[in-house]
Amino acid sequence: MEWNSLRRAGAATATVLLLFGAGAVPAAASGLREQQATVGSPSCARQSDAVRIGVSPGASIGALSPADLDRELTLARDAGAFAVRLDIDWSGIESTRGRFDWSRTDRVIDAVVAHGMCVHGIIAYTPRWARVAGAVNDSHSRPANPSTFAAFAKTVVQRYQSRIKIWEVWNEPNIVTFFKPVPDVAAYSALLRATYTVIKQVQPDSTVLAGGMAPAEDKDGNIAGTTFLSKMYAQGANKYFDAFNVHPYTWPYLPNDPDTASWNTAMKMWSMRDTMIAGGDSGKQIWITEFGAPTGTAPNSVSEQVQSDSIGIVLDAVLGNDWLGPAYVYSLRDAGADTADTEQNFGLVRRDWTPKIAYGRVDAYAAEHSGR
């Protein structure tokens, strides 16, 4: 299915450039490449029409040994990543109120900077002492008081303002898993408003993103990204993000599979774009801060070729639509060696560091289109 067919008559959507090749790109033996976007440069934060590829490695990156962290970030840089998306986890940093442990966060942020890439910081999650009463046993509880969360965010930005210019407020607030006890657009909008305000007070030239929308439908307590966005506009919360943010996973299906149109988050980005235009935000982009597919032997995993094709289809959509911002592949390296566990097999490289087909595809794509 060509994504052009998703355009509705009269809809204010951009033309989709169709470059959906299905062939594998061999892994490239690329050397260290100079990055255009370095920390401290406006290019880390500014909106750009250029194709920019990032990586979203997941929280496990904080537990890597120094040698493995260096190796993983070198792989990201060599594949053309301009940025690495990292958790700045309030629940781990200030587990006891007023006592801060920055050691783990500092180490990873400093390593990303040393490798010449931008840091994309996700300020998220809640220590037990600050959680809403209905979900005190889970760090993915929303905060009881948005102002308390915003105060932590201000401390974060003050600490890292010379190293981070891209901020994301929470992660996947539209699903129960990440916004307990239940997703709530009004509660999230209040959190976003308070946090955006303090970030801009400290760092006016930063880019602040809303929390990335997970694939979801309006059921089981979850809220579809299209619904969540529409309600945010109805409440005026769009004034408090510089870009919207989506996680268009579609595995085991391809992002342009016509049989998935009723729920496919990748295809829903065009509807989200229409909502933003109708709300007066035609100048704001939609960023893709997680996307990919798991390989392995689980029933719903995909082949390495399908993983590569899934990533390529999304990158080609970014190339053809200047309202789509950077695209962050999840993830860089497999989280484990159990091929039967879906969650362990999203990497562009295997646990033993050997590249999958998709690593070469991302590397070749970045070399051709990102201007490095």
Tab-separated table of C-alpha atoms in Angstrom:
chain	number	residue	atom	x	y	z
A	1	MET	CA	0.000	0.000	0.000
A	2	GLU	CA	1.382	3.389	-0.909
A	3	TRP	CA	1.100	5.930	1.879
A	4	ASN	CA	-0.183	8.443	-0.659
A	5	SER	CA	-3.476	6.563	-0.496
A	6	LEU	CA	-3.836	7.613	3.145
A	7	ARG	CA	-4.372	11.222	2.146
A	8	ARG	CA	-7.972	12.357	2.303
A	9	ALA	CA	-9.477	14.850	-0.107
A	10	GLY	CA	-8.945	18.325	1.290
A	11	ALA	CA	-6.804	17.137	4.197
A	12	ALA	CA	-3.870	19.396	5.000
A	13	THR	CA	-1.194	16.737	4.684
A	14	ALA	CA	2.159	16.811	2.960
A	15	THR	CA	3.029	14.688	-0.039
A	16	VAL	CA	4.635	11.401	0.914
A	17	LEU	CA	7.774	10.582	-0.998
A	18	LEU	CA	7.692	6.887	-1.813
A	19	LEU	CA	11.058	5.233	-1.566
A	20	PHE	CA	9.930	1.981	0.003
A	21	GLY	CA	12.688	-0.357	-1.070
A	22	ALA	CA	12.481	-3.861	0.317
A	23	GLY	CA	16.005	-5.015	-0.417
A	24	ALA	CA	18.586	-5.442	2.301
A	25	VAL	CA	21.476	-3.023	2.571
A	26	PRO	CA	24.681	-4.776	3.578
A	27	ALA	CA	26.211	-3.681	6.850
A	28	ALA	CA	28.680	-0.913	6.173
A	29	ALA	CA	32.105	-0.843	7.745
A	30	SER	CA	31.923	2.858	8.433
A	31	GLY	CA	34.661	4.640	10.348
A	32	LEU	CA	34.145	7.368	12.897
A	33	ARG	CA	32.189	10.167	11.272
A	34	GLU	CA	32.085	13.791	12.293
A	35	GLN	CA	28.614	14.728	13.490
A	36	GLN	CA	26.935	17.936	12.389
A	37	ALA	CA	24.881	18.209	15.572
A	38	THR	CA	26.998	18.460	18.708
A	39	VAL	CA	26.020	19.354	22.228
A	40	GLY	CA	25.949	23.099	22.730
A	41	SER	CA	25.148	23.645	19.065
A	42	PRO	CA	21.701	24.993	18.188
A	43	SER	CA	21.333	22.060	15.801
A	44	CYS	CA	20.673	19.771	18.760
A	45	ALA	CA	17.443	21.572	19.554
A	46	ARG	CA	16.299	23.414	16.485
A	47	GLN	CA	13.639	22.104	14.143
A	48	SER	CA	15.167	20.942	10.885
A	49	ASP	CA	14.013	19.683	7.519
A	50	ALA	CA	17.064	17.406	7.375
A	51	VAL	CA	16.625	13.688	7.965
A	52	ARG	CA	17.977	13.052	11.455
A	53	ILE	CA	18.242	9.571	12.945
A	54	GLY	CA	18.522	8.950	16.666
A	55	VAL	CA	18.612	5.887	18.882
A	56	SER	CA	16.458	5.093	21.884
A	57	PRO	CA	18.436	2.397	23.729
A	58	GLY	CA	16.139	1.927	26.722
A	59	ALA	CA	16.830	2.206	30.446
A	60	SER	CA	19.304	-0.686	30.455
A	61	ILE	CA	22.005	1.549	28.978
A	62	GLY	CA	22.571	2.953	32.458
A	63	ALA	CA	23.742	-0.432	33.746
A	64	LEU	CA	26.419	-1.027	31.094
A	65	SER	CA	30.060	-1.289	32.001
A	66	PRO	CA	32.238	1.613	30.837
A	67	ALA	CA	33.666	-0.549	28.048
A	68	ASP	CA	30.258	-1.708	26.813
A	69	LEU	CA	28.828	1.800	27.053
A	70	ASP	CA	31.688	3.115	24.911
A	71	ARG	CA	31.213	0.308	22.401
A	72	GLU	CA	27.457	0.812	22.153
A	73	LEU	CA	27.703	4.571	21.705
A	74	THR	CA	30.431	4.140	19.109
A	75	LEU	CA	28.087	1.885	17.143
A	76	ALA	CA	25.369	4.547	17.366
A	77	ARG	CA	27.706	7.286	16.176
A	78	ASP	CA	29.083	5.144	13.361
A	79	ALA	CA	25.538	4.433	12.143
A	80	GLY	CA	24.867	8.163	11.848
A	81	ALA	CA	22.851	8.795	15.014
A	82	PHE	CA	22.667	12.491	15.840
A	83	ALA	CA	21.160	11.911	19.314
A	84	VAL	CA	20.618	9.330	22.038
A	85	ARG	CA	17.333	9.348	23.965
A	86	LEU	CA	17.907	8.756	27.685
A	87	ASP	CA	15.739	8.396	30.779
A	88	ILE	CA	16.309	10.978	33.490
A	89	ASP	CA	14.470	8.975	36.106
A	90	TRP	CA	13.189	11.003	39.036
A	91	SER	CA	12.396	7.801	40.971
A	92	GLY	CA	16.055	6.775	40.902
A	93	ILE	CA	17.654	10.192	41.308
A	94	GLU	CA	15.571	11.471	44.247
A	95	SER	CA	14.269	8.299	45.874
A	96	THR	CA	14.467	10.102	49.221
A	97	ARG	CA	13.062	13.607	49.105
A	98	GLY	CA	15.803	16.212	48.997
A	99	ARG	CA	18.633	13.700	48.456
A	100	PHE	CA	19.886	13.416	44.862
A	101	ASP	CA	22.053	10.737	43.269
A	102	TRP	CA	23.168	11.882	39.820
A	103	SER	CA	26.018	9.393	39.364
A	104	ARG	CA	24.367	6.957	36.966
A	105	THR	CA	22.732	9.705	34.904
A	106	ASP	CA	25.882	11.837	34.770
A	107	ARG	CA	27.956	8.918	33.532
A	108	VAL	CA	25.733	8.117	30.563
A	109	ILE	CA	25.095	11.737	29.584
A	110	ASP	CA	28.813	12.515	29.707
A	111	ALA	CA	29.542	9.470	27.554
A	112	VAL	CA	27.026	10.513	24.880
A	113	VAL	CA	28.515	14.013	24.808
A	114	ALA	CA	32.038	12.580	24.571
A	115	HIS	CA	30.964	10.593	21.508
A	116	GLY	CA	29.829	13.797	19.776
A	117	MET	CA	26.091	13.172	19.863
A	118	CYS	CA	23.191	15.176	21.259
A	119	VAL	CA	21.395	14.031	24.403
A	120	HIS	CA	17.598	13.773	24.325
A	121	GLY	CA	16.470	13.720	27.949
A	122	ILE	CA	13.197	12.123	29.058
A	123	ILE	CA	12.216	13.575	32.427
A	124	ALA	CA	9.901	10.951	33.864
A	125	TYR	CA	8.695	8.597	36.584
A	126	THR	CA	7.977	9.190	40.221
A	127	PRO	CA	9.625	8.320	43.538
A	128	ARG	CA	7.342	6.679	46.061
A	129	TRP	CA	7.081	9.775	48.217
A	130	ALA	CA	5.613	11.826	45.331
A	131	ARG	CA	3.200	9.336	43.742
A	132	VAL	CA	-0.531	9.720	43.386
A	133	ALA	CA	-2.400	7.745	46.055
A	134	GLY	CA	-3.901	5.285	43.577
A	135	ALA	CA	-0.540	3.884	42.431
A	136	VAL	CA	2.000	4.158	45.228
A	137	ASN	CA	3.746	0.871	44.421
A	138	ASP	CA	4.918	1.674	40.888
A	139	SER	CA	7.427	4.274	39.653
A	140	HIS	CA	5.281	4.686	36.534
A	141	SER	CA	2.654	6.315	38.718
A	142	ARG	CA	1.892	9.893	37.785
A	143	PRO	CA	2.994	12.476	40.365
A	144	ALA	CA	0.430	13.589	42.910
A	145	ASN	CA	1.452	17.214	42.350
A	146	PRO	CA	2.552	18.541	38.938
A	147	SER	CA	4.416	21.383	40.654
A	148	THR	CA	6.617	18.936	42.544
A	149	PHE	CA	7.519	17.192	39.310
A	150	ALA	CA	8.188	20.537	37.643
A	151	ALA	CA	10.493	21.519	40.498
A	152	PHE	CA	12.546	18.393	39.854
A	153	ALA	CA	12.540	19.142	36.120
A	154	LYS	CA	13.893	22.625	36.828
A	155	THR	CA	16.722	21.123	38.863
A	156	VAL	CA	17.499	18.740	35.997
A	157	VAL	CA	17.625	21.482	33.379
A	158	GLN	CA	19.776	23.698	35.572
A	159	ARG	CA	22.234	20.834	36.001
A	160	TYR	CA	22.402	19.755	32.368
A	161	GLN	CA	21.643	22.924	30.399
A	162	SER	CA	25.132	22.971	28.854
A	163	ARG	CA	24.765	19.343	27.753
A	164	ILE	CA	21.092	18.858	26.848
A	165	LYS	CA	18.813	20.972	24.669
A	166	ILE	CA	16.098	18.396	23.854
A	167	TRP	CA	13.624	17.512	26.605
A	168	GLU	CA	10.673	15.137	26.654
A	169	VAL	CA	8.059	15.303	29.386
A	170	TRP	CA	7.215	11.752	30.430
A	171	ASN	CA	7.026	8.645	28.248
A	172	GLU	CA	3.870	7.050	26.807
A	173	PRO	CA	1.360	8.813	29.072
A	174	ASN	CA	-1.513	7.422	26.988
A	175	ILE	CA	-1.240	3.844	28.304
A	176	VAL	CA	-1.844	2.290	31.705
A	177	THR	CA	1.636	0.768	31.836
A	178	PHE	CA	3.312	4.176	31.986
A	179	PHE	CA	0.765	6.545	33.568
A	180	LYS	CA	-0.791	4.759	36.511
A	181	PRO	CA	-3.345	4.372	37.863
A	182	VAL	CA	-4.906	5.251	34.508
A	183	PRO	CA	-4.108	7.644	31.636
A	184	ASP	CA	-5.717	11.040	32.121
A	185	VAL	CA	-5.350	13.774	29.507
A	186	ALA	CA	-6.171	16.575	31.940
A	187	ALA	CA	-3.673	15.314	34.516
A	188	TYR	CA	-0.965	14.917	31.906
A	189	SER	CA	-1.695	18.323	30.410
A	190	ALA	CA	-1.259	19.908	33.844
A	191	LEU	CA	2.044	18.077	34.240
A	192	LEU	CA	3.201	19.204	30.805
A	193	ARG	CA	2.177	22.819	31.360
A	194	ALA	CA	4.031	23.090	34.668
A	195	THR	CA	7.136	21.387	33.315
A	196	TYR	CA	7.301	23.231	29.990
A	197	THR	CA	7.034	26.535	31.818
A	198	VAL	CA	10.016	25.909	34.115
A	199	ILE	CA	12.172	24.427	31.328
A	200	LYS	CA	11.672	27.501	29.180
A	201	GLN	CA	12.443	29.771	32.130
A	202	VAL	CA	15.852	28.138	32.477
A	203	GLN	CA	16.564	27.320	28.819
A	204	PRO	CA	14.430	29.316	26.373
A	205	ASP	CA	16.198	27.918	23.298
A	206	SER	CA	15.476	24.286	24.165
A	207	THR	CA	13.041	21.985	22.357
A	208	VAL	CA	10.380	20.509	24.645
A	209	LEU	CA	8.403	17.502	23.444
A	210	ALA	CA	5.213	16.015	24.786
A	211	GLY	CA	5.572	12.446	26.035
A	212	GLY	CA	5.665	9.945	23.171
A	213	MET	CA	2.347	8.286	22.367
A	214	ALA	CA	2.409	4.497	22.525
A	215	PRO	CA	0.409	2.426	20.024
A	216	ALA	CA	-3.001	2.067	21.639
A	217	GLU	CA	-6.719	2.007	21.070
A	218	ASP	CA	-9.421	3.559	23.213
A	219	LYS	CA	-10.007	0.543	25.433
A	220	ASP	CA	-8.783	-1.203	28.588
A	221	GLY	CA	-7.974	2.159	30.137
A	222	ASN	CA	-5.599	3.142	27.341
A	223	ILE	CA	-6.140	6.165	25.097
A	224	ALA	CA	-5.354	6.204	21.380
A	225	GLY	CA	-2.740	8.760	20.387
A	226	THR	CA	-5.189	10.492	18.063
A	227	THR	CA	-7.736	10.839	20.862
A	228	PHE	CA	-5.121	11.985	23.359
A	229	LEU	CA	-3.845	14.668	20.996
A	230	SER	CA	-7.328	15.939	20.135
A	231	LYS	CA	-8.168	16.296	23.830
A	232	MET	CA	-4.892	18.107	24.476
A	233	TYR	CA	-5.829	20.654	21.817
A	234	ALA	CA	-9.306	21.003	23.272
A	235	GLN	CA	-7.702	21.872	26.617
A	236	GLY	CA	-5.136	24.247	25.136
A	237	ALA	CA	-2.231	22.008	26.162
A	238	ASN	CA	-0.670	22.306	22.701
A	239	LYS	CA	0.778	25.639	23.842
A	240	TYR	CA	3.146	23.653	26.030
A	241	PHE	CA	5.019	21.527	23.525
A	242	ASP	CA	7.349	22.506	20.679
A	243	ALA	CA	6.816	19.188	18.898
A	244	PHE	CA	4.484	16.223	19.311
A	245	ASN	CA	5.913	12.771	19.734
A	246	VAL	CA	4.787	9.306	18.557
A	247	HIS	CA	5.969	5.682	18.824
A	248	PRO	CA	4.599	4.100	15.618
A	249	TYR	CA	5.299	0.425	16.266
A	250	THR	CA	3.344	-1.917	13.981
A	251	TRP	CA	5.170	-5.250	14.309
A	252	PRO	CA	4.735	-7.989	13.247
A	253	TYR	CA	3.141	-6.019	10.388
A	254	LEU	CA	4.882	-3.515	8.154
A	255	PRO	CA	4.041	0.164	8.779
A	256	ASN	CA	2.324	0.448	5.384
A	257	ASP	CA	0.336	-2.816	5.574
A	258	PRO	CA	-3.182	-1.987	4.257
A	259	ASP	CA	-4.815	-4.588	6.513
A	260	THR	CA	-3.791	-2.661	9.632
A	261	ALA	CA	-5.190	0.779	8.793
A	262	SER	CA	-7.858	0.701	11.524
A	263	TRP	CA	-5.268	0.699	14.336
A	264	ASN	CA	-1.892	1.365	12.706
A	265	THR	CA	-0.150	4.155	14.647
A	266	ALA	CA	2.248	4.881	11.787
A	267	MET	CA	-0.674	5.602	9.485
A	268	LYS	CA	-2.434	7.637	12.192
A	269	MET	CA	0.365	10.221	12.100
A	270	TRP	CA	-1.389	11.857	9.150
A	271	SER	CA	-4.564	12.297	11.218
A	272	MET	CA	-2.485	13.725	14.042
A	273	ARG	CA	-0.934	16.163	11.593
A	274	ASP	CA	-4.414	17.295	10.526
A	275	THR	CA	-5.336	17.897	14.191
A	276	MET	CA	-2.233	20.027	14.652
A	277	ILE	CA	-2.938	22.080	11.522
A	278	ALA	CA	-6.555	22.614	12.586
A	279	GLY	CA	-5.244	23.807	15.945
A	280	GLY	CA	-2.968	26.385	14.354
A	281	ASP	CA	0.249	24.394	14.735
A	282	SER	CA	1.223	23.738	11.125
A	283	GLY	CA	4.762	24.816	11.967
A	284	LYS	CA	5.270	22.121	14.598
A	285	GLN	CA	6.677	18.720	13.761
A	286	ILE	CA	5.792	15.220	14.865
A	287	TRP	CA	8.903	13.453	16.139
A	288	ILE	CA	9.195	9.666	16.059
A	289	THR	CA	11.075	8.881	19.251
A	290	GLU	CA	10.708	5.098	19.204
A	291	PHE	CA	10.142	2.733	16.307
A	292	GLY	CA	11.390	-0.663	15.216
A	293	ALA	CA	10.553	-4.365	15.390
A	294	PRO	CA	11.849	-7.390	17.311
A	295	THR	CA	13.670	-10.261	15.642
A	296	GLY	CA	14.049	-13.666	17.277
A	297	THR	CA	11.986	-16.825	17.643
A	298	ALA	CA	8.891	-15.581	19.511
A	299	PRO	CA	5.595	-16.152	17.657
A	300	ASN	CA	5.116	-12.425	17.000
A	301	SER	CA	8.731	-11.608	16.159
A	302	VAL	CA	9.887	-10.808	12.628
A	303	SER	CA	12.764	-11.776	10.398
A	304	GLU	CA	15.824	-9.562	10.159
A	305	GLN	CA	14.697	-8.569	6.683
A	306	VAL	CA	11.250	-7.495	7.894
A	307	GLN	CA	12.841	-5.560	10.759
A	308	SER	CA	15.031	-3.753	8.245
A	309	ASP	CA	12.112	-3.076	5.908
A	310	SER	CA	9.953	-1.758	8.770
A	311	ILE	CA	12.649	0.718	9.731
A	312	GLY	CA	13.265	1.689	6.113
A	313	ILE	CA	9.590	2.417	5.452
A	314	VAL	CA	9.396	4.834	8.379
A	315	LEU	CA	12.653	6.545	7.429
A	316	ASP	CA	11.413	7.001	3.872
A	317	ALA	CA	8.242	8.648	5.206
A	318	VAL	CA	10.405	11.043	7.211
A	319	LEU	CA	12.390	11.837	4.087
A	320	GLY	CA	9.210	12.710	2.200
A	321	ASN	CA	7.460	14.842	4.816
A	322	ASP	CA	9.108	17.853	6.388
A	323	TRP	CA	6.515	17.886	9.175
A	324	LEU	CA	8.025	14.644	10.462
A	325	GLY	CA	11.029	15.345	12.658
A	326	PRO	CA	13.846	13.081	13.858
A	327	ALA	CA	13.272	9.320	13.998
A	328	TYR	CA	14.777	7.300	16.863
A	329	VAL	CA	15.267	3.572	16.372
A	330	TYR	CA	14.454	1.323	19.316
A	331	SER	CA	16.854	-0.098	20.089
A	332	LEU	CA	20.568	-0.129	19.409
A	333	ARG	CA	21.585	-3.502	20.878
A	334	ASP	CA	19.550	-6.523	21.924
A	335	ALA	CA	18.788	-6.382	25.636
A	336	GLY	CA	19.568	-10.075	26.089
A	337	ALA	CA	20.446	-13.312	24.350
A	338	ASP	CA	17.076	-15.089	24.728
A	339	THR	CA	15.698	-15.088	21.194
A	340	ALA	CA	12.301	-16.292	22.461
A	341	ASP	CA	11.785	-13.126	24.529
A	342	THR	CA	10.410	-10.380	22.295
A	343	GLU	CA	11.599	-7.580	24.574
A	344	GLN	CA	15.211	-8.692	24.301
A	345	ASN	CA	15.448	-8.561	20.504
A	346	PHE	CA	14.705	-5.041	19.215
A	347	GLY	CA	18.363	-4.205	18.620
A	348	LEU	CA	20.071	-3.195	15.397
A	349	VAL	CA	22.872	-5.440	16.621
A	350	ARG	CA	22.695	-8.704	18.530
A	351	ARG	CA	23.758	-9.137	22.121
A	352	ASP	CA	27.125	-10.427	20.882
A	353	TRP	CA	27.619	-7.134	18.977
A	354	THR	CA	27.206	-8.638	15.509
A	355	PRO	CA	25.090	-6.421	13.222
A	356	LYS	CA	21.662	-7.321	11.909
A	357	ILE	CA	20.586	-6.287	8.412
A	358	ALA	CA	18.880	-3.207	9.857
A	359	TYR	CA	22.120	-1.764	11.216
A	360	GLY	CA	23.571	-1.568	7.743
A	361	ARG	CA	20.349	-0.102	6.403
A	362	VAL	CA	20.310	2.696	8.980
A	363	ASP	CA	23.987	3.403	8.415
A	364	ALA	CA	23.619	3.603	4.631
A	365	TYR	CA	20.462	5.705	4.919
A	366	ALA	CA	22.096	8.214	7.234
A	367	ALA	CA	25.131	8.458	4.988
A	368	GLU	CA	22.934	9.217	1.974
A	369	HIS	CA	20.332	11.528	3.476
A	370	SER	CA	21.493	13.179	6.696
A	371	GLY	CA	24.248	15.282	5.170
A	372	ARG	CA	27.076	13.873	7.241
